[in-house]
Coordinates of C-alpha atoms and ligand atoms in Angstrom, one line a residue:
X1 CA -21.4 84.6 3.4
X2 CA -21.6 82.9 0.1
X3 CA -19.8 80.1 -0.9
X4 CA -17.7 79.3 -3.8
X5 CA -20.1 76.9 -5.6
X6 CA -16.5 74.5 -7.0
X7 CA -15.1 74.6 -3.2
X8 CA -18.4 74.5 -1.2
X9 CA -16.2 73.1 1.7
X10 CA -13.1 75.7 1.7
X11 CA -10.7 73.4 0.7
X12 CA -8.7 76.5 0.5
X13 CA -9.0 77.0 4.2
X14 CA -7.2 73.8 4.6
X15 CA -4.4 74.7 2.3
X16 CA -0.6 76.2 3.6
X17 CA -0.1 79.8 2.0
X18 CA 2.8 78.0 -0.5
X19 CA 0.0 75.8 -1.8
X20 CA -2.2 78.2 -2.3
X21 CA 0.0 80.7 -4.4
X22 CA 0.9 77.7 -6.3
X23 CA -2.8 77.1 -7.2
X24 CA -3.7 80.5 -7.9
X25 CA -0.2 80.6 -9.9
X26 CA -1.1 77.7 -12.2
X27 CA -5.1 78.8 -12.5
X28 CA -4.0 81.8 -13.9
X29 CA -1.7 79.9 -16.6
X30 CA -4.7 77.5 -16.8
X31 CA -6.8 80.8 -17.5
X32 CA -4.6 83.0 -20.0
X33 CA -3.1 80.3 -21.6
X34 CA -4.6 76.9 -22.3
X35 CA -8.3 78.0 -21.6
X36 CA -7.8 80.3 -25.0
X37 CA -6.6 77.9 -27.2
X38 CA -7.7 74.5 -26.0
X39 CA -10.6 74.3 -27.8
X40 CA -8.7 74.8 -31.1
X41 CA -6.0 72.3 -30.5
X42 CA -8.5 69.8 -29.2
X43 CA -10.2 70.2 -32.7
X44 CA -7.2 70.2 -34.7
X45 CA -5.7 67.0 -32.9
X46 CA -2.8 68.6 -31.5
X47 CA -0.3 68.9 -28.5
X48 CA 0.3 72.4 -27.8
X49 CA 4.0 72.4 -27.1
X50 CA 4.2 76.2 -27.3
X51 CA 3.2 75.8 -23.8
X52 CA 6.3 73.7 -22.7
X53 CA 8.8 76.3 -22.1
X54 CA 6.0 78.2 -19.7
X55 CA 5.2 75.3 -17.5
X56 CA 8.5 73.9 -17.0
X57 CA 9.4 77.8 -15.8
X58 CA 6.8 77.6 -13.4
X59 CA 8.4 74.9 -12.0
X60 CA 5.9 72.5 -12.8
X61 CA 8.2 69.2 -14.1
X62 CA 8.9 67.2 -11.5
X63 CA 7.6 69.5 -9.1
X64 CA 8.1 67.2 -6.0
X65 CA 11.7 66.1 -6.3
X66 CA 15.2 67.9 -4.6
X67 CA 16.0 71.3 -5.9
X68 CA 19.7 70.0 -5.9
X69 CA 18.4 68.5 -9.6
X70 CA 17.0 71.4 -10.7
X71 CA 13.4 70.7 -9.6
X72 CA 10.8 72.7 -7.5
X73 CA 11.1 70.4 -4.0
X74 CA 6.9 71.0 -3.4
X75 CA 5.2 68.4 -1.4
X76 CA 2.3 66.3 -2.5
X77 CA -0.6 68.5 -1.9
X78 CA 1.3 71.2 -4.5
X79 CA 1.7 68.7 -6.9
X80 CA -1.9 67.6 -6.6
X81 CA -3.3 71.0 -7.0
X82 CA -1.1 71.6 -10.2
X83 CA -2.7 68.5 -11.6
X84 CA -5.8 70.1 -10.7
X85 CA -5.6 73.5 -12.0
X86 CA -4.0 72.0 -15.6
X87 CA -7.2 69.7 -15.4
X88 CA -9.2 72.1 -15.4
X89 CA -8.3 73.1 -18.9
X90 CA -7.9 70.1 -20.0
X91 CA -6.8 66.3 -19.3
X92 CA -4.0 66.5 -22.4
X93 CA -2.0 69.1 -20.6
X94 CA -2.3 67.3 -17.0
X95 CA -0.8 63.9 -18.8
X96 CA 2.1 65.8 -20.1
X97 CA 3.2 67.1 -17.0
X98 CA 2.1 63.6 -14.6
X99 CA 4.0 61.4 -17.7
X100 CA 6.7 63.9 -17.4
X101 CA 7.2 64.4 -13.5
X102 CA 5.8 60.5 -12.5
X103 CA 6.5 58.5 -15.1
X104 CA 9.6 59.5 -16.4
X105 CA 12.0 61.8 -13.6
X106 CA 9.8 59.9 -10.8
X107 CA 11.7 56.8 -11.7
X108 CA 15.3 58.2 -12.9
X109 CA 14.9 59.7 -9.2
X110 CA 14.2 56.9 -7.5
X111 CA 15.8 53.7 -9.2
X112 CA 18.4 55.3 -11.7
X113 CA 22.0 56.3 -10.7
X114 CA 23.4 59.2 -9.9
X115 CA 24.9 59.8 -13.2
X116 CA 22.0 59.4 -14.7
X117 CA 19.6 61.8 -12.2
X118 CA 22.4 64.4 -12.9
X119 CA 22.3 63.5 -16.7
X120 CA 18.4 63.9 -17.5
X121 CA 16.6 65.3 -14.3
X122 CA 17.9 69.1 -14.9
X123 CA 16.7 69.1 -18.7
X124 CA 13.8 67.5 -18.0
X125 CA 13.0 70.1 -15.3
X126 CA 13.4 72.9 -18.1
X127 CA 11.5 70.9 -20.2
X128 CA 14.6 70.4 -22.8
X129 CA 14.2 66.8 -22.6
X130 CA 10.7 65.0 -22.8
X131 CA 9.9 61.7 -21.6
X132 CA 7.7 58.9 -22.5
X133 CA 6.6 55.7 -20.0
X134 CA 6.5 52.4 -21.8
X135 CA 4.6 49.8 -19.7
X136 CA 1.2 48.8 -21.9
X137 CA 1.5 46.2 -24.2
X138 CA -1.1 45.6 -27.5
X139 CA -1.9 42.3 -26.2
X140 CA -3.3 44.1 -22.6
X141 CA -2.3 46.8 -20.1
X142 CA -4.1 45.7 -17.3
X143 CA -1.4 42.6 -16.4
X144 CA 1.7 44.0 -16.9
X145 CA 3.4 41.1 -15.5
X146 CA 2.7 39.0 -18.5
X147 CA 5.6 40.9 -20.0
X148 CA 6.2 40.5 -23.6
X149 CA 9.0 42.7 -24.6
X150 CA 12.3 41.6 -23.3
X151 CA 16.0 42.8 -22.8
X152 CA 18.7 40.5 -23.0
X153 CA 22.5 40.9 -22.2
X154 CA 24.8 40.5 -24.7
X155 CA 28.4 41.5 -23.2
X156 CA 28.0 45.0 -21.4
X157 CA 24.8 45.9 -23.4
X158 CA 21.4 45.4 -23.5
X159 CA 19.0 44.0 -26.7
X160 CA 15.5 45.1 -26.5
X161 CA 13.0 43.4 -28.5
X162 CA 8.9 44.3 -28.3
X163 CA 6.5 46.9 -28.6
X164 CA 4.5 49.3 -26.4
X165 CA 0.9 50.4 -26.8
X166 CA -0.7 53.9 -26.0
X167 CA 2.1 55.8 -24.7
X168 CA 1.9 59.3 -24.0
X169 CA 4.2 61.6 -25.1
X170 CA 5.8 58.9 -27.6
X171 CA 6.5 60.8 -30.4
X172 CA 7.1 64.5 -28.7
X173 CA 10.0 62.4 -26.9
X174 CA 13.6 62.8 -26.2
X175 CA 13.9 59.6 -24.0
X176 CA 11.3 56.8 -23.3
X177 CA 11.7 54.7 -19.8
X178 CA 11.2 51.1 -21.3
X179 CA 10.0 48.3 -19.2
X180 CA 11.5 44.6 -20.1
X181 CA 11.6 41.5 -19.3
X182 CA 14.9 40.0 -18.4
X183 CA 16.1 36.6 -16.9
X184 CA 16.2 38.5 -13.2
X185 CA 12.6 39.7 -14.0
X186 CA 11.6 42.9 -15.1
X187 CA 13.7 46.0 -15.7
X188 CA 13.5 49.4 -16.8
X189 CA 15.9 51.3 -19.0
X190 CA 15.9 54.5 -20.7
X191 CA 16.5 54.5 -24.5
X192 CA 17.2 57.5 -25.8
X193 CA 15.4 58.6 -29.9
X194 CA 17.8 57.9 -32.2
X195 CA 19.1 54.6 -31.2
X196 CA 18.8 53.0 -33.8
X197 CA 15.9 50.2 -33.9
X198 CA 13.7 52.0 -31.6
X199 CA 10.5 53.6 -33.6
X200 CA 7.7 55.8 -32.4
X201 CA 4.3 56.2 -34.3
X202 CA 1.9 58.2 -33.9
X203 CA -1.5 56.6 -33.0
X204 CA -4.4 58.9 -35.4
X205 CA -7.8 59.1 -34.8
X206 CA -8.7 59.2 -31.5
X207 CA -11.6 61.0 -30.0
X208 CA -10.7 61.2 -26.7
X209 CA -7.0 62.8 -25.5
X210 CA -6.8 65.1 -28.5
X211 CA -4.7 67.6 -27.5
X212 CA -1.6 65.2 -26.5
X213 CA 0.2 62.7 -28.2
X214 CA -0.3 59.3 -27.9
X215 CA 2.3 56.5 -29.7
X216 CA 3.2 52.8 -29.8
X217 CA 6.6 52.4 -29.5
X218 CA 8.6 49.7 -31.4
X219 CA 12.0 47.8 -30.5
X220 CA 13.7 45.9 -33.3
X221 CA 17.2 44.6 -31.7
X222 CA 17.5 47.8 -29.8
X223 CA 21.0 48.1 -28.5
X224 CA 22.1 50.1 -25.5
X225 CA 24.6 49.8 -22.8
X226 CA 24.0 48.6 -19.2
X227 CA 24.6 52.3 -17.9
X228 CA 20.9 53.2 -19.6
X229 CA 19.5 50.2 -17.2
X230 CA 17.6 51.7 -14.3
X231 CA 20.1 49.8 -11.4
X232 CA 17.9 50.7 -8.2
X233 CA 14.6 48.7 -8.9
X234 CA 13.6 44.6 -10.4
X235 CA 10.3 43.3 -10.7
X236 CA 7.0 44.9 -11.4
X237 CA 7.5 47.1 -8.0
X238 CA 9.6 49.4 -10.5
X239 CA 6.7 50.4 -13.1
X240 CA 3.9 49.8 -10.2
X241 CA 5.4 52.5 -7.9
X242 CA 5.4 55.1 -10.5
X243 CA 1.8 54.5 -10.8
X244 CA 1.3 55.1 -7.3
X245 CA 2.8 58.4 -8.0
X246 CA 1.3 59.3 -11.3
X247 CA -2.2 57.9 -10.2
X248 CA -2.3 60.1 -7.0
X249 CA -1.6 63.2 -9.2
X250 CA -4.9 61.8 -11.8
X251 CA -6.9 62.0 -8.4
X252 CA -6.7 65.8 -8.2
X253 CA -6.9 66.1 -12.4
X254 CA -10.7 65.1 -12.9
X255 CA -11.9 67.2 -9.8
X256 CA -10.5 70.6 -12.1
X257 CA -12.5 68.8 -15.0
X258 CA -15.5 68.6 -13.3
X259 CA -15.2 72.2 -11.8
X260 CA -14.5 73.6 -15.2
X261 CA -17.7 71.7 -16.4
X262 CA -19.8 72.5 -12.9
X263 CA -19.1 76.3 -14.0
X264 CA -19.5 77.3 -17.0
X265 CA -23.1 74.7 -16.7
X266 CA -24.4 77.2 -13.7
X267 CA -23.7 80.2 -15.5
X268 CA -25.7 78.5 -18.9
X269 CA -28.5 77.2 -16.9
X270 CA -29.2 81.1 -15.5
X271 CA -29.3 82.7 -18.7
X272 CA -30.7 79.9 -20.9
X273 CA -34.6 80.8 -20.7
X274 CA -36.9 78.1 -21.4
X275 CA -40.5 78.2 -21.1
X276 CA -40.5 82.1 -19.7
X277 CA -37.9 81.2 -16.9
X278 CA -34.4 80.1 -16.3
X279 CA -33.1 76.8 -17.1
X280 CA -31.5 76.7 -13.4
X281 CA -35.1 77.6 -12.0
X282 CA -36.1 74.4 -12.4
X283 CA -35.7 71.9 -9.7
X284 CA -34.9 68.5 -11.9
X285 CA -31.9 71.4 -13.0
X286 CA -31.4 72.2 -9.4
X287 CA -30.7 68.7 -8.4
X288 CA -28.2 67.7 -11.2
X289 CA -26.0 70.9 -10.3
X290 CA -26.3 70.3 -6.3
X291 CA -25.6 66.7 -7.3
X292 CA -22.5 67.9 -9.1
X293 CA -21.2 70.1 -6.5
X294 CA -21.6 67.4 -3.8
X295 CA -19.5 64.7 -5.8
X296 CA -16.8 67.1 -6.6
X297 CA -16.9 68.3 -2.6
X298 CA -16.6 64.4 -1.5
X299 CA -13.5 63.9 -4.7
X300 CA -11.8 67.6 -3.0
X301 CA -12.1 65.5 0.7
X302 CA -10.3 62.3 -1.2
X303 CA -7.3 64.0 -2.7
X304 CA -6.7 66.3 0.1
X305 CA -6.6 63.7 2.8
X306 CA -4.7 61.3 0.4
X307 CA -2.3 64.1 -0.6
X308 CA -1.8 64.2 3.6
X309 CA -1.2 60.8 3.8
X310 CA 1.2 60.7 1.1
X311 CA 2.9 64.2 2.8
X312 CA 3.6 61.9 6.2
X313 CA 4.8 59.3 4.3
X314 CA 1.9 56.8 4.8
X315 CA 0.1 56.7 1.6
X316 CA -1.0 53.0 0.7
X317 CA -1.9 52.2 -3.2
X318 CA -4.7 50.9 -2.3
X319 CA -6.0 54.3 -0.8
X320 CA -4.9 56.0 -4.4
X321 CA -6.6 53.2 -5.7
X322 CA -9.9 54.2 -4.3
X323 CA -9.6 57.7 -4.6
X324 CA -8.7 57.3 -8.6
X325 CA -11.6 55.2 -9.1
X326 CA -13.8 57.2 -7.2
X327 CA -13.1 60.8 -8.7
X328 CA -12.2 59.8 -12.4
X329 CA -16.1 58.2 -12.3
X330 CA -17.4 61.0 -10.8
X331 CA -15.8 63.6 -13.1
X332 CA -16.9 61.6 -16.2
X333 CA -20.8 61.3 -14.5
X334 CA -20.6 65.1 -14.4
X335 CA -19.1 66.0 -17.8
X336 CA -21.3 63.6 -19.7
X337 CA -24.6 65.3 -17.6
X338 CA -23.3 68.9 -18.2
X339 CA -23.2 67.7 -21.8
X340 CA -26.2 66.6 -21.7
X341 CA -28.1 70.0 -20.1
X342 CA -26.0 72.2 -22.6
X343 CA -28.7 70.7 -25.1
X344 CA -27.5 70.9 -28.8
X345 CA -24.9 73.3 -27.5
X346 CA -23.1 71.1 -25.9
X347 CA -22.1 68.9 -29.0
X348 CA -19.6 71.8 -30.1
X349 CA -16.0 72.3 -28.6
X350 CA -17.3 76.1 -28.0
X351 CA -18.3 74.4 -24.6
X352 CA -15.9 72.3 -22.4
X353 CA -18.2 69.3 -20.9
X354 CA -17.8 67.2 -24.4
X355 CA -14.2 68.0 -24.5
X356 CA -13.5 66.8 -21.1
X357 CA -16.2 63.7 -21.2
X358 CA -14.0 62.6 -24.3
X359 CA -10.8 63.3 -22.6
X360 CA -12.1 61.3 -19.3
X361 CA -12.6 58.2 -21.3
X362 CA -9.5 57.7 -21.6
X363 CA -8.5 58.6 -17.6
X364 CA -10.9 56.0 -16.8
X365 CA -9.0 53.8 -18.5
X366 CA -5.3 54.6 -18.2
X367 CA -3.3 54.5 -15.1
X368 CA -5.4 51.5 -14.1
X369 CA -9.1 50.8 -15.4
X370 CA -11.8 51.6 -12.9
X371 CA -12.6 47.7 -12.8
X372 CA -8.4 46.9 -11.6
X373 CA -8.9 49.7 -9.0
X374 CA -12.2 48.2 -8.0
X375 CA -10.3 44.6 -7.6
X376 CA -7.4 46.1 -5.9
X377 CA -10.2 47.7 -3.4
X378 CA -11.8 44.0 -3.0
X379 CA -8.3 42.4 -2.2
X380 CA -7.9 44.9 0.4
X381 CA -11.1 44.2 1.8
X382 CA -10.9 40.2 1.4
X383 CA -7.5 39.6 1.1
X384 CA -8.3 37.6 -2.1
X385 CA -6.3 38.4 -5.2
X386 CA -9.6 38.1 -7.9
X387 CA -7.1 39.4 -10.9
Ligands
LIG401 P1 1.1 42.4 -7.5 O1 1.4 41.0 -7.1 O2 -0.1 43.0 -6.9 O3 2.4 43.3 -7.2 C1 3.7 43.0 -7.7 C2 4.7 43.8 -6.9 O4 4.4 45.2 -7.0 C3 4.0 45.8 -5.7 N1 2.9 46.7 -6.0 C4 3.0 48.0 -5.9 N2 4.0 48.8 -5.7 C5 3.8 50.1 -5.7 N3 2.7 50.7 -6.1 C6 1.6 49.9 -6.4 N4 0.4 50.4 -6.8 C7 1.8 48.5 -6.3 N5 0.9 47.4 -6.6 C8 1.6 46.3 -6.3 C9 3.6 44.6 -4.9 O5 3.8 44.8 -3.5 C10 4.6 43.5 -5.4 O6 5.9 43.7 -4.9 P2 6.8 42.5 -4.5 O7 8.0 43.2 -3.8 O8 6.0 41.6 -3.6 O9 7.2 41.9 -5.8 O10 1.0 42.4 -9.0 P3 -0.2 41.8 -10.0 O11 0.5 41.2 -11.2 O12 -1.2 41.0 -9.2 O13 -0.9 43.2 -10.5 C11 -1.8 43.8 -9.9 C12 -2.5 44.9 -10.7 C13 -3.5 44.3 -11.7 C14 -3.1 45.8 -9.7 C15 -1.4 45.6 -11.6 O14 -0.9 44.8 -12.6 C16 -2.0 46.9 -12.2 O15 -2.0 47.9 -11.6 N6 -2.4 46.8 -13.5 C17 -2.8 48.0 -14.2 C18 -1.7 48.5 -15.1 C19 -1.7 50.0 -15.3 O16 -2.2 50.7 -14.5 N7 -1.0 50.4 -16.3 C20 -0.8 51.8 -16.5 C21 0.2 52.1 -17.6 S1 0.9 53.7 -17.6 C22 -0.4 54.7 -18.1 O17 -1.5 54.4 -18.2 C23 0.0 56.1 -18.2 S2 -1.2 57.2 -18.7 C24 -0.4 58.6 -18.3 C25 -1.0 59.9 -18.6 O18 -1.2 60.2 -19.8 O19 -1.4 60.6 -17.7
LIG402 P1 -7.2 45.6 -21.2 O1 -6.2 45.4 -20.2 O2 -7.2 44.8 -22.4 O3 -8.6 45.7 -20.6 C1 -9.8 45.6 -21.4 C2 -11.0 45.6 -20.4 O4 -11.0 44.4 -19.6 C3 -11.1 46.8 -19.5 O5 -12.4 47.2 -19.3 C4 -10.6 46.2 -18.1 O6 -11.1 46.9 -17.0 C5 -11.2 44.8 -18.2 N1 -10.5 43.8 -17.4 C6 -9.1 43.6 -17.3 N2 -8.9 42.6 -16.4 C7 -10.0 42.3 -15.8 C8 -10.4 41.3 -14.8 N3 -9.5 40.6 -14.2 N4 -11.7 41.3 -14.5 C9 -12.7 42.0 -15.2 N5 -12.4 42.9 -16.1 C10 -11.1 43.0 -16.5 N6 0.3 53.1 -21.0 C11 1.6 53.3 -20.7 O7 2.4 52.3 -20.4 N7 2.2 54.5 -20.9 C12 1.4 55.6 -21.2 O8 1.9 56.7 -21.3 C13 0.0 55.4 -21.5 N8 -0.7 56.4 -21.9 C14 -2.0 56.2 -22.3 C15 -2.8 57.2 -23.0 C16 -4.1 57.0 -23.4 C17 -4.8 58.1 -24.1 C18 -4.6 55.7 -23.2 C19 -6.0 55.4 -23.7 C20 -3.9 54.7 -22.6 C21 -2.6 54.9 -22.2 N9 -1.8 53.9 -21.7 C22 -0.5 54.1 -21.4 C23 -2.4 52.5 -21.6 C24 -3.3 52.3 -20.4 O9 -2.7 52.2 -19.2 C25 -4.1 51.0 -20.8 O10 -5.0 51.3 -21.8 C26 -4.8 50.5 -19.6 O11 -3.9 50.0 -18.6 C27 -5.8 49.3 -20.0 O12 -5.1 48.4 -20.8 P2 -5.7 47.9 -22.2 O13 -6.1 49.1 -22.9 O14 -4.8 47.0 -22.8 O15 -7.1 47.2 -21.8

């Protein structure tokens, strides 16, 4: 029997039937509806929000929390394969939904009131209110804890003062969670567009992450009462365990990049005839595509077993850690080599390996650069904090 050369193992096999209508659900959205246009928007430097009101129908916003907010209650596994299939289209789409579901509901969930999961968490499921994250700073994103931007009290309100660098979402967003600094150590708090004070703009010229928005985020005296404060959560634990949840999901994400680029190089390299045979028939050719299939194959092990853990209840950031490093590299390795065998061809948006090389720039480097992972690895190995 053949295999399926982007699931050489049957990862599919391994998957309950809910999780694997939910794949084949969101491949087919993937397929009909960003494939098509992607190429255009990625060119043109722009979000495609027509696609909101479709994803958050499917159920895809906050995919993993309680139905009794309006959400989809899927495990971990489901929402990894989501990230997966929206991956493979492209890394812009995946952020809006992980910002969206991770970032932003994760954290109302977990460390907001009740009043406030039953004031955002419903919208945000229909995707009527967007969210942005604020945790980077210009001055570095790696070290969060050297905090700059700070909330103070003043009577039953909070001042913010400080900016926020590289936010996703910024400008396309209703409310932003805001990380501060405050005399009990850092805080979150969600500050709604409008207030008045608080300023998104739009950061231009990128080459990488074209088809999402990407914004620093200014606070000038920013004014907002203590019900806004996230009350559950102090200390960098707050921002840090959304990460755990939004950097699982980017584990799956690359590993649909890589198949998207895996695929459409096999079906170039058989029909591409170079000196009086195929491409593929040479062996140097060979070995780059088996070399492909076999990273993405050891990145599908990862995520599944880490989407397990994470379904018991066991999952360690240091584990997503590894698995984030491990498949963002490999996807990048195998976009920037399907580039490279797509010849000239593979300059042009009409093929998807440049598209997603540029786009896995920037996963490499948000949610944690691959040299932080590699130093959280080396402290769980050592138990020396090399930071
Ligand atoms: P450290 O001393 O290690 O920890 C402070 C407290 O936090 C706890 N903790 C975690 N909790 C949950 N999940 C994690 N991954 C955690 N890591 C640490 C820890 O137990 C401790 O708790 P407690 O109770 O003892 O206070 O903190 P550190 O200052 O040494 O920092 C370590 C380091 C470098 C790993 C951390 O600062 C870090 O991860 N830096 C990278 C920052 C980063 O990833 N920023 C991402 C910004 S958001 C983004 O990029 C969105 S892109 C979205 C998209 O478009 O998809
Ligand atoms: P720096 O922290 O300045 O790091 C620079 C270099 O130094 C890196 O190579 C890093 O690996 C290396 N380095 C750092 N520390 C060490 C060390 N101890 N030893 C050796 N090397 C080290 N942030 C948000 O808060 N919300 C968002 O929604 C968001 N979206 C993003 C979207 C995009 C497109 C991008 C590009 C970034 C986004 N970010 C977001 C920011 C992202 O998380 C940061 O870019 C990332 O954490 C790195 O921070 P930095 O860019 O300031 O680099």
């Amino acid at each position: 029997m053949a295999l399926t050369p982007t699931d050489l193992f049957d990862i599919r096999s391994m998957l309950t039937e809910e999780e694997c209508m939910i794949q084949d659900a969101v491949a087919r959205f993937t397929d009909e509806k960003v494939i098509p246009i992607i190429g255009d928007a990625f060119d043109q430097g722009r979000f495609p929000k027509e696609l909101v009101p479709e994803i958050a129908a499917m159920g895809l916003l906050g995919s993993s929390l309680p139905e009794e907010y309006g959400c989809a209650g899927l495990n971990g596994v489901s929402y990894g394969l989501i990230c997966q299939e929206l991956e493979r289209g492209d890394s812009g789409i995946r952020s809006f939904v992980s910002v969206q579901s991770s970032l932003c509901m994760y954290p109302i969930f977990a460390y907001g009131s009740e009043e406030q999961r039953r004031k955002y968490l419903p919208g945000m499921a229909r995707g009527e209110i967007i969210g942005c994250f604020g945790l980077t700073e210009p001055h570095g994103g790696s070290d969060p804890a050297n905090m700059k931007t700070h909330a103070k009290k003043d009577g039953g309100d909070w001042v913010i003062n400080g900016a926020k660098m590289w936010i996703t979402n910024g400008n396309l967003a209703d409310i932003a969670i805001v990380w501060a600094m405050t005399e009990e150590g850092i805080q979150g708090f969600i500050v709604e567009k409008g207030t008045p004070g608080f300023v998104a703009q739009e950061i231009k010229h990128k080459m990488s992450l074209r088809a999402s928005v990407t914004s620093g985020l200014f606070f000038d005296n920013v004014r907002i009462p203590d019900s806004q404060r996230l009350p559950n959560v102090k200390g960098l634990k707050g921002p840090l365990g959304c990460l755990t949840q939004a950097r699982y999901g980017i584990t799956w994400g690359p590993i649909g990049a890589a198949q998207a680029c895996l695929t459409e190089v096999v079906e170039y390299t058989k029909t591409r005839i170079l000196f009086n045979r195929p491409l593929a028939a040479n062996q140097a050719i060979q070995i780059k595509l088996a070399e492909m299939a076999r990273r993405i194959t050891m990145a599908q092990l990862l995520s599944l077993q880490l989407g397990r853990l994470k379904d018991a209840g066991t999952m360690q950031p240091s584990q997503v850690s590894l698995a984030k490093w491990n498949n963002c590299r490999m996807a990048l390795d195998i976009a920037r080599e399907a580039r490279d065998i797509l010849g000239g061809a593979g300059i042009t948006t009409e093929y998807c390996p440049i598209r997603h090389a540029l786009n896995l720039e920037s996963v490499i480097t948000y949610e944690g650069t691959e040299t932080v992972h590699q130093l959280v690895i080396g402290r769980e190995l050592t138990g020396i904090n090399a930071f």
